[in-house]
CSV table of C-alpha atoms in Angstrom, one decimal:
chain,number,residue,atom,x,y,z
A,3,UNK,CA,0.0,0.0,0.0
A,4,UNK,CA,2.4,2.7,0.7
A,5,UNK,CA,4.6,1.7,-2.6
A,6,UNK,CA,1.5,2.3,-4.4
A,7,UNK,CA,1.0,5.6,-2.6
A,8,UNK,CA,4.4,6.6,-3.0
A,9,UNK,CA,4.2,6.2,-7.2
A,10,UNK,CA,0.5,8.0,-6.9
A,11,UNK,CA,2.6,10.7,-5.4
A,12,UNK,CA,5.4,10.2,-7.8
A,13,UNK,CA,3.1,11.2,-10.8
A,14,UNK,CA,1.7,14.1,-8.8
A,15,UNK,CA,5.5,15.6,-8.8
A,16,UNK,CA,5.0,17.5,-12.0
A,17,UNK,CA,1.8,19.2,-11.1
A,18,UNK,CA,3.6,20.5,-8.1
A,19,UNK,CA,6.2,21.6,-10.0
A,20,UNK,CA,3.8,23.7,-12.2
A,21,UNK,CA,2.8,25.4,-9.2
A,22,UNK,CA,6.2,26.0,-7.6
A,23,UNK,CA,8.1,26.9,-10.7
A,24,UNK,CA,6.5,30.2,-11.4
A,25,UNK,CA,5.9,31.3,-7.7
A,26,UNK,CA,9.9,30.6,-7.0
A,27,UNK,CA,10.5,32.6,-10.5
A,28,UNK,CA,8.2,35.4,-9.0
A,29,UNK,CA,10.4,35.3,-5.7
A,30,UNK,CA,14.1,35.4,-7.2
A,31,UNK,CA,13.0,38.2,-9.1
A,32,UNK,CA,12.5,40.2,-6.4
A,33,UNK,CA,15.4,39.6,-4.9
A,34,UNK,CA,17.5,40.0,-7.6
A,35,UNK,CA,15.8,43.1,-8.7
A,36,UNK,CA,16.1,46.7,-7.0
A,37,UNK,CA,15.1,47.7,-3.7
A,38,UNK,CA,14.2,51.0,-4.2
A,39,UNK,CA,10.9,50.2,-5.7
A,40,UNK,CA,9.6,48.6,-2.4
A,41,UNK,CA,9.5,52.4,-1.1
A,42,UNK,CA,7.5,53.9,-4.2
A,43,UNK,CA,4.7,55.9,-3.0
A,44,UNK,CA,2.5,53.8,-5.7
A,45,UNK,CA,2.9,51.1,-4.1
A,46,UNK,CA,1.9,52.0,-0.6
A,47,UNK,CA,-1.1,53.6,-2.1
A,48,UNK,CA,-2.5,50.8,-4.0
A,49,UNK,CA,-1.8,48.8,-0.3
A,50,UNK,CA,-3.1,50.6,1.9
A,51,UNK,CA,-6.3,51.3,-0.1
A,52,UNK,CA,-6.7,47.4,-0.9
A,53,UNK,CA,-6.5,46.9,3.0
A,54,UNK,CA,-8.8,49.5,3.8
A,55,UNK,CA,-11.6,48.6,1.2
A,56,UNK,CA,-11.2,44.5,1.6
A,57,UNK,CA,-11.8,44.8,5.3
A,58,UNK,CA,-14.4,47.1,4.9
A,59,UNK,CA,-16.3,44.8,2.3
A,60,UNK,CA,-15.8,41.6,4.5
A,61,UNK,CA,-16.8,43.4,7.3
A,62,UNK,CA,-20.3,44.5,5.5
A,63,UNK,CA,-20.6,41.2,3.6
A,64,UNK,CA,-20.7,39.1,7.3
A,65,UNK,CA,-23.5,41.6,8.8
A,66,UNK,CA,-25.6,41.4,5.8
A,67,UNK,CA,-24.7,37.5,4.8
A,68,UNK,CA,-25.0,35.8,8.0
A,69,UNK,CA,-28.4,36.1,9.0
A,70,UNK,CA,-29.0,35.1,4.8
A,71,UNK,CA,-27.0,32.1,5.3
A,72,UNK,CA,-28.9,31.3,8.0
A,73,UNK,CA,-31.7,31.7,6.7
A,74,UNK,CA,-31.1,29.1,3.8
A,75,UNK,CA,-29.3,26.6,5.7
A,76,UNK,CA,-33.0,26.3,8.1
A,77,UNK,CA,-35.6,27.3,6.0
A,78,UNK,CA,-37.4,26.7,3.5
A,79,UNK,CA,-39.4,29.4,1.7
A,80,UNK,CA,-40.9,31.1,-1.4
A,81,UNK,CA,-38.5,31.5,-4.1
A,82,UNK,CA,-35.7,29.8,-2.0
A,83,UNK,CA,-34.0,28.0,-4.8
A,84,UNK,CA,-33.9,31.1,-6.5
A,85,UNK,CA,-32.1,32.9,-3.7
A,86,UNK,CA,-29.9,30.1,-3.0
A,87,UNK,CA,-29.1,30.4,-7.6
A,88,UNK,CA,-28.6,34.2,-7.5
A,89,UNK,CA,-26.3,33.9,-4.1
A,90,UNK,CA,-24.0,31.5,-6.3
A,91,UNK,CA,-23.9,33.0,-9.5
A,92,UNK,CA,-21.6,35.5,-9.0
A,93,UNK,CA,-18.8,32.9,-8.3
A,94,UNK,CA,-19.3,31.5,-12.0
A,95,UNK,CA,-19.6,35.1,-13.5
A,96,UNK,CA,-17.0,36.4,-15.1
A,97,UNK,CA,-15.7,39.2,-13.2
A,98,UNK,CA,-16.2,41.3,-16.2
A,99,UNK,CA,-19.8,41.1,-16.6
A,100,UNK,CA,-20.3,41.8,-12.9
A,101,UNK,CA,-18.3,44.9,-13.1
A,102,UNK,CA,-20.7,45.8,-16.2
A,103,UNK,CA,-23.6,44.9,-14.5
A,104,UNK,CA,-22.7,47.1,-11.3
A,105,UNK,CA,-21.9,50.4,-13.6
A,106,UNK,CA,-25.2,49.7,-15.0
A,107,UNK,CA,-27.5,48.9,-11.6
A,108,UNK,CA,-25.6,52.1,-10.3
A,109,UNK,CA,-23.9,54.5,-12.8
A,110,UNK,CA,-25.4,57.9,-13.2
A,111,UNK,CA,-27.3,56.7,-16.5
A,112,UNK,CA,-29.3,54.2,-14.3
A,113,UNK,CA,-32.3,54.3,-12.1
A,114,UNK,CA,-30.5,54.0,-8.9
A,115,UNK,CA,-27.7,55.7,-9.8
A,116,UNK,CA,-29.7,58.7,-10.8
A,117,UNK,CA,-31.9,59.0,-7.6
A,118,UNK,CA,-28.3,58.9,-5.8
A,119,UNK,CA,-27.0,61.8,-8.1
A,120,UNK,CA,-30.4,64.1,-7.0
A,121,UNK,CA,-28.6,63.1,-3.7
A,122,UNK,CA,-25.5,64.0,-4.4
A,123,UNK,CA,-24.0,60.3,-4.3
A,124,UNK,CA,-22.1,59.1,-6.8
A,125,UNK,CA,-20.8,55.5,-6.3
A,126,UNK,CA,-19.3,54.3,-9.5
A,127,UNK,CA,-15.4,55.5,-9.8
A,128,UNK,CA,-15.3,56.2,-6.0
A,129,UNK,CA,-13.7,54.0,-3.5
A,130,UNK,CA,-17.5,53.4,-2.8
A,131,UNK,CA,-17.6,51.5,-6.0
A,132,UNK,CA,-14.6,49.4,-5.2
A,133,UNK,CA,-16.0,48.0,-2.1
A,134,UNK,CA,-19.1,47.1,-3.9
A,135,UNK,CA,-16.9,45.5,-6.1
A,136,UNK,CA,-15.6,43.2,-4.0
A,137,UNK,CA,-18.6,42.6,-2.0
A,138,UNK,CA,-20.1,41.5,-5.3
A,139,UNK,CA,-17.6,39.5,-6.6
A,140,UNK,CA,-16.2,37.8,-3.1
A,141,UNK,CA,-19.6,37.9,-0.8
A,142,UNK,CA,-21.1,34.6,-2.1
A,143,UNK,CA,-17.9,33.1,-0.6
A,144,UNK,CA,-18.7,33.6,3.0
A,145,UNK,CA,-22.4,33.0,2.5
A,146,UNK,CA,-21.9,29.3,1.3
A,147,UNK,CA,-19.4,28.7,4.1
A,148,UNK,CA,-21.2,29.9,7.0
A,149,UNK,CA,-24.4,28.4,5.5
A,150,UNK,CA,-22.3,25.1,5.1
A,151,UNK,CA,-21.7,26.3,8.8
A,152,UNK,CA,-25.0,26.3,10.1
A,153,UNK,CA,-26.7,23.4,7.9
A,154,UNK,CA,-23.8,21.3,9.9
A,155,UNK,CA,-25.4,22.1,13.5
A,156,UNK,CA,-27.1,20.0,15.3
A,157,UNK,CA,-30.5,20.9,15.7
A,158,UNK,CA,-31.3,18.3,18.9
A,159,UNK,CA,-28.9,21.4,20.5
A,160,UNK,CA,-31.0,23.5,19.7
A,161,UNK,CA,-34.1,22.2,20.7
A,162,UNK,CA,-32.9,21.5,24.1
A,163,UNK,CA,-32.0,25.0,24.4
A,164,UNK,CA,-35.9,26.3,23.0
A,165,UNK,CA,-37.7,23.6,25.5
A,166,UNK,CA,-35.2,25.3,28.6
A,167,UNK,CA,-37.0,28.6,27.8
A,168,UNK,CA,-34.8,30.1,25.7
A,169,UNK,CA,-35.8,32.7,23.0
A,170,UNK,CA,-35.0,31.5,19.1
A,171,UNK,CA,-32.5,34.7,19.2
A,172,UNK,CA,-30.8,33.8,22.6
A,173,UNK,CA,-30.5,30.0,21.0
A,174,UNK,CA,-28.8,31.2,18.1
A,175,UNK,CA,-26.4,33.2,20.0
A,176,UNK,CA,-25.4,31.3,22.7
A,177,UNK,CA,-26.0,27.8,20.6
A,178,UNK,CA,-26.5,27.9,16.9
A,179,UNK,CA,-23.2,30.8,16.4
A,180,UNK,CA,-20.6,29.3,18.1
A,181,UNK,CA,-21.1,25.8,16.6
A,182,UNK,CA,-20.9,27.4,13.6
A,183,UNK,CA,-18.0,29.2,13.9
A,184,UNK,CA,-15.1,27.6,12.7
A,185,UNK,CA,-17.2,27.2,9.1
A,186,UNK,CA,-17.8,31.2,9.7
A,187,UNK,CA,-14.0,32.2,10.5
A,188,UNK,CA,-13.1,30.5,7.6
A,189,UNK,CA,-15.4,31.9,5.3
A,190,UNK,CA,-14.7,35.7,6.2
A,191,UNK,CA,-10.9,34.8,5.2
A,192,UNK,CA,-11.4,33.3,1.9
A,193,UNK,CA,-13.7,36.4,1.4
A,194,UNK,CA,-11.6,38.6,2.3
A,195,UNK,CA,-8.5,36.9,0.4
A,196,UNK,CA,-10.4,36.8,-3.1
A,197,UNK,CA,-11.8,40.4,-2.0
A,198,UNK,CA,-8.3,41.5,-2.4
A,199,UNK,CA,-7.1,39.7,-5.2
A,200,UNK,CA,-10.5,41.5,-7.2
A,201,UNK,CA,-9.5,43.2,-10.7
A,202,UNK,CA,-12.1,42.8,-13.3
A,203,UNK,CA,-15.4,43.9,-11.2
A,204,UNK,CA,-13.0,46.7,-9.8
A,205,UNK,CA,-11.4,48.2,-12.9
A,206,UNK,CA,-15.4,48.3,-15.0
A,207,UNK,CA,-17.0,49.5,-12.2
A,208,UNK,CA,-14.2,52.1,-9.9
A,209,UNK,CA,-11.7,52.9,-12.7
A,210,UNK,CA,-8.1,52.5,-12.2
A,211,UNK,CA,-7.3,56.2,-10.5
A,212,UNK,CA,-3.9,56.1,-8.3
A,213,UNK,CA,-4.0,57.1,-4.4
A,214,UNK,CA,-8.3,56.7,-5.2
A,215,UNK,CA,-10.1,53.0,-6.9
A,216,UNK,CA,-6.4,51.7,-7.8
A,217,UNK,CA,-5.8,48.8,-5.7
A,218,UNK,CA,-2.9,46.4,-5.5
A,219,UNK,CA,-4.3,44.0,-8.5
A,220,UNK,CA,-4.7,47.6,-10.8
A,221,UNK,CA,-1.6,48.6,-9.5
A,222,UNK,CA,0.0,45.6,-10.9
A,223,UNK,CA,-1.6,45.8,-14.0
A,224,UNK,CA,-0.8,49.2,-14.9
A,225,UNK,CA,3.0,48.1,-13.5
A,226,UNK,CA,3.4,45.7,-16.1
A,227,UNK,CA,3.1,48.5,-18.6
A,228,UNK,CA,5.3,51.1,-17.0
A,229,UNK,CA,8.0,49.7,-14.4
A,230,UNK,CA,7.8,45.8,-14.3
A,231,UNK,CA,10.1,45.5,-10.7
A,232,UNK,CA,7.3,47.6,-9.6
A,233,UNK,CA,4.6,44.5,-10.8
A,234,UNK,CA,7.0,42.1,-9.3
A,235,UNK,CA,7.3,43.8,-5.4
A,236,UNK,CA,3.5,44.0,-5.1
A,237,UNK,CA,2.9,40.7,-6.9
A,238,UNK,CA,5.4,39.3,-3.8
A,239,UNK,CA,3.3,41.5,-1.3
A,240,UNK,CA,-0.3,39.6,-2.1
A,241,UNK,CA,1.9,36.3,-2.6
A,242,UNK,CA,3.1,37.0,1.1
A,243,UNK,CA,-0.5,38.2,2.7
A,244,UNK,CA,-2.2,35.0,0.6
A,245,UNK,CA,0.6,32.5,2.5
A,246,UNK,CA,-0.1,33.9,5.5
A,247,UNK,CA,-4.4,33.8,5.3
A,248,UNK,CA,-3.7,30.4,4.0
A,249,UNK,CA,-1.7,29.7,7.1
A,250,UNK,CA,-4.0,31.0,9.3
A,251,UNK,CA,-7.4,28.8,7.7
A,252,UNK,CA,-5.0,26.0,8.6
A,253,UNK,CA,-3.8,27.1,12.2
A,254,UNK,CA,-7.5,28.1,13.2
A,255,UNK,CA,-9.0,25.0,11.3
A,256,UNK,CA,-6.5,22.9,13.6
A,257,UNK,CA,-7.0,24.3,16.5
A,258,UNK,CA,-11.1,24.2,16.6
A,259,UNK,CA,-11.5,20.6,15.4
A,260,UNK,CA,-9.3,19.4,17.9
């Protein structure tokens, strides 16, 4: 058994090495290449704006996704397949045609958009518009994991808890959400991992406008045109905050199932 386990591994090898080979290419650029570029004022931009705008997404996405994910993990209502279709499509659309679709729900031409206008709010181009980008685009990530999370609890748990004389609201709280969440804690850093790594939605929808919409991903895009050590340093920098969320999922996973 472990022969035939060590060859199954053996042919796995070059798939590995597919992976590796450009990531270690990406890496001994870098540090071949010149330092200076780590300090350019671009580049702490584009960071510090895809920081501020992923946690601000995630952070929105959990208030207004958990109590849906809840919601479709226990009940069943009208139009609940439909709900459960139009939280999922998103993660097969092309990132494109979402960033389309938002400059047309909310652009100054549309209905929304000019109501918001008579207001004096104008999303689209705005930092605004890349956290609705990324909301979009990333959101249905943590709803399928903390529904995944809350399908997965016991409901004999919470019945004990509702026949003790405890509310439904103080049996989700003190019963239903912690159960729930390792699936929950995992979900908010996958979100917030492909909120970051967000380019086609973002550039359709907020533009590509240094120090304002141009994060990290736009950054290295317009990099690759102008100064490619540039590309390569923040390229490194998502590479390095992607190890470490991956890390983390693992560490937390660990610790919680054991």
């Amino acid at each position: 058994m472990r022969g035939w386990r060590s060859s199954v591994f053996f042919w796995g090898i070059p798939w590995l090495l597919f992976l590796g080979y450009p990531l270690l290419g990406l890496l001994w650029r870098g540090a071949s290449g010149s330092w200076q570029e780590w300090n350019s004022p671009v580049i702490w931009q584009a960071i510090r704006l895809s920081l501020v705008t992923t946690s601000i997404a995630t952070l929105l996405v959990v208030l207004l996704g958990t109590p849906l994910a809840y919601a479709l993990a226990r009940g069943r209502f009208v139009l609940h397949r439909a709900a459960e279709l139009l939280v999922d499509l998103p993660m097969v659309l092309p990132p494109a045609v979402a960033g389309v679709a938002l400059l047309l729900a909310f652009g100054r031409q549309s209905l929304i958009g000019g109501w918001l206008e008579q207001l004096g709010i104008s999303p689209a181009f705005t930092p605004a518009a890349v956290v609705m980008a990324q909301m979009f685009v990333a959101g249905p990530i943590y709803v399928r994991a903390a529904r995944a999370g809350f399908a997965a609890v016991d409901r004999s748990f919470e019945d004990v808890s509702l026949s003790l004389g405890h509310s439904p609201m103080e049996t989700f709280f003190r019963i239903t959400l912690p159960l729930a969440v390792p699936s929950l804690l995992e979900g908010v850093v996958m979100t917030w991992a492909r909120a970051l790594g967000e380019f086609g939605a973002t550039i359709l929808f907020a533009g590509n406008f240094p120090g304002v919409t141009q994060t990290m991903p736009l950054a290295i895009y317009t990099a690759m045109q102008e100064d490619l050590q540039r590309a390569v340093w923040l390229s490194i920098y998502l590479l390095g905050v992607s190890l470490l969320l991956l890390a983390g999922v693992r560490f937390l996973g660990g610790k919680m199932y054991d």
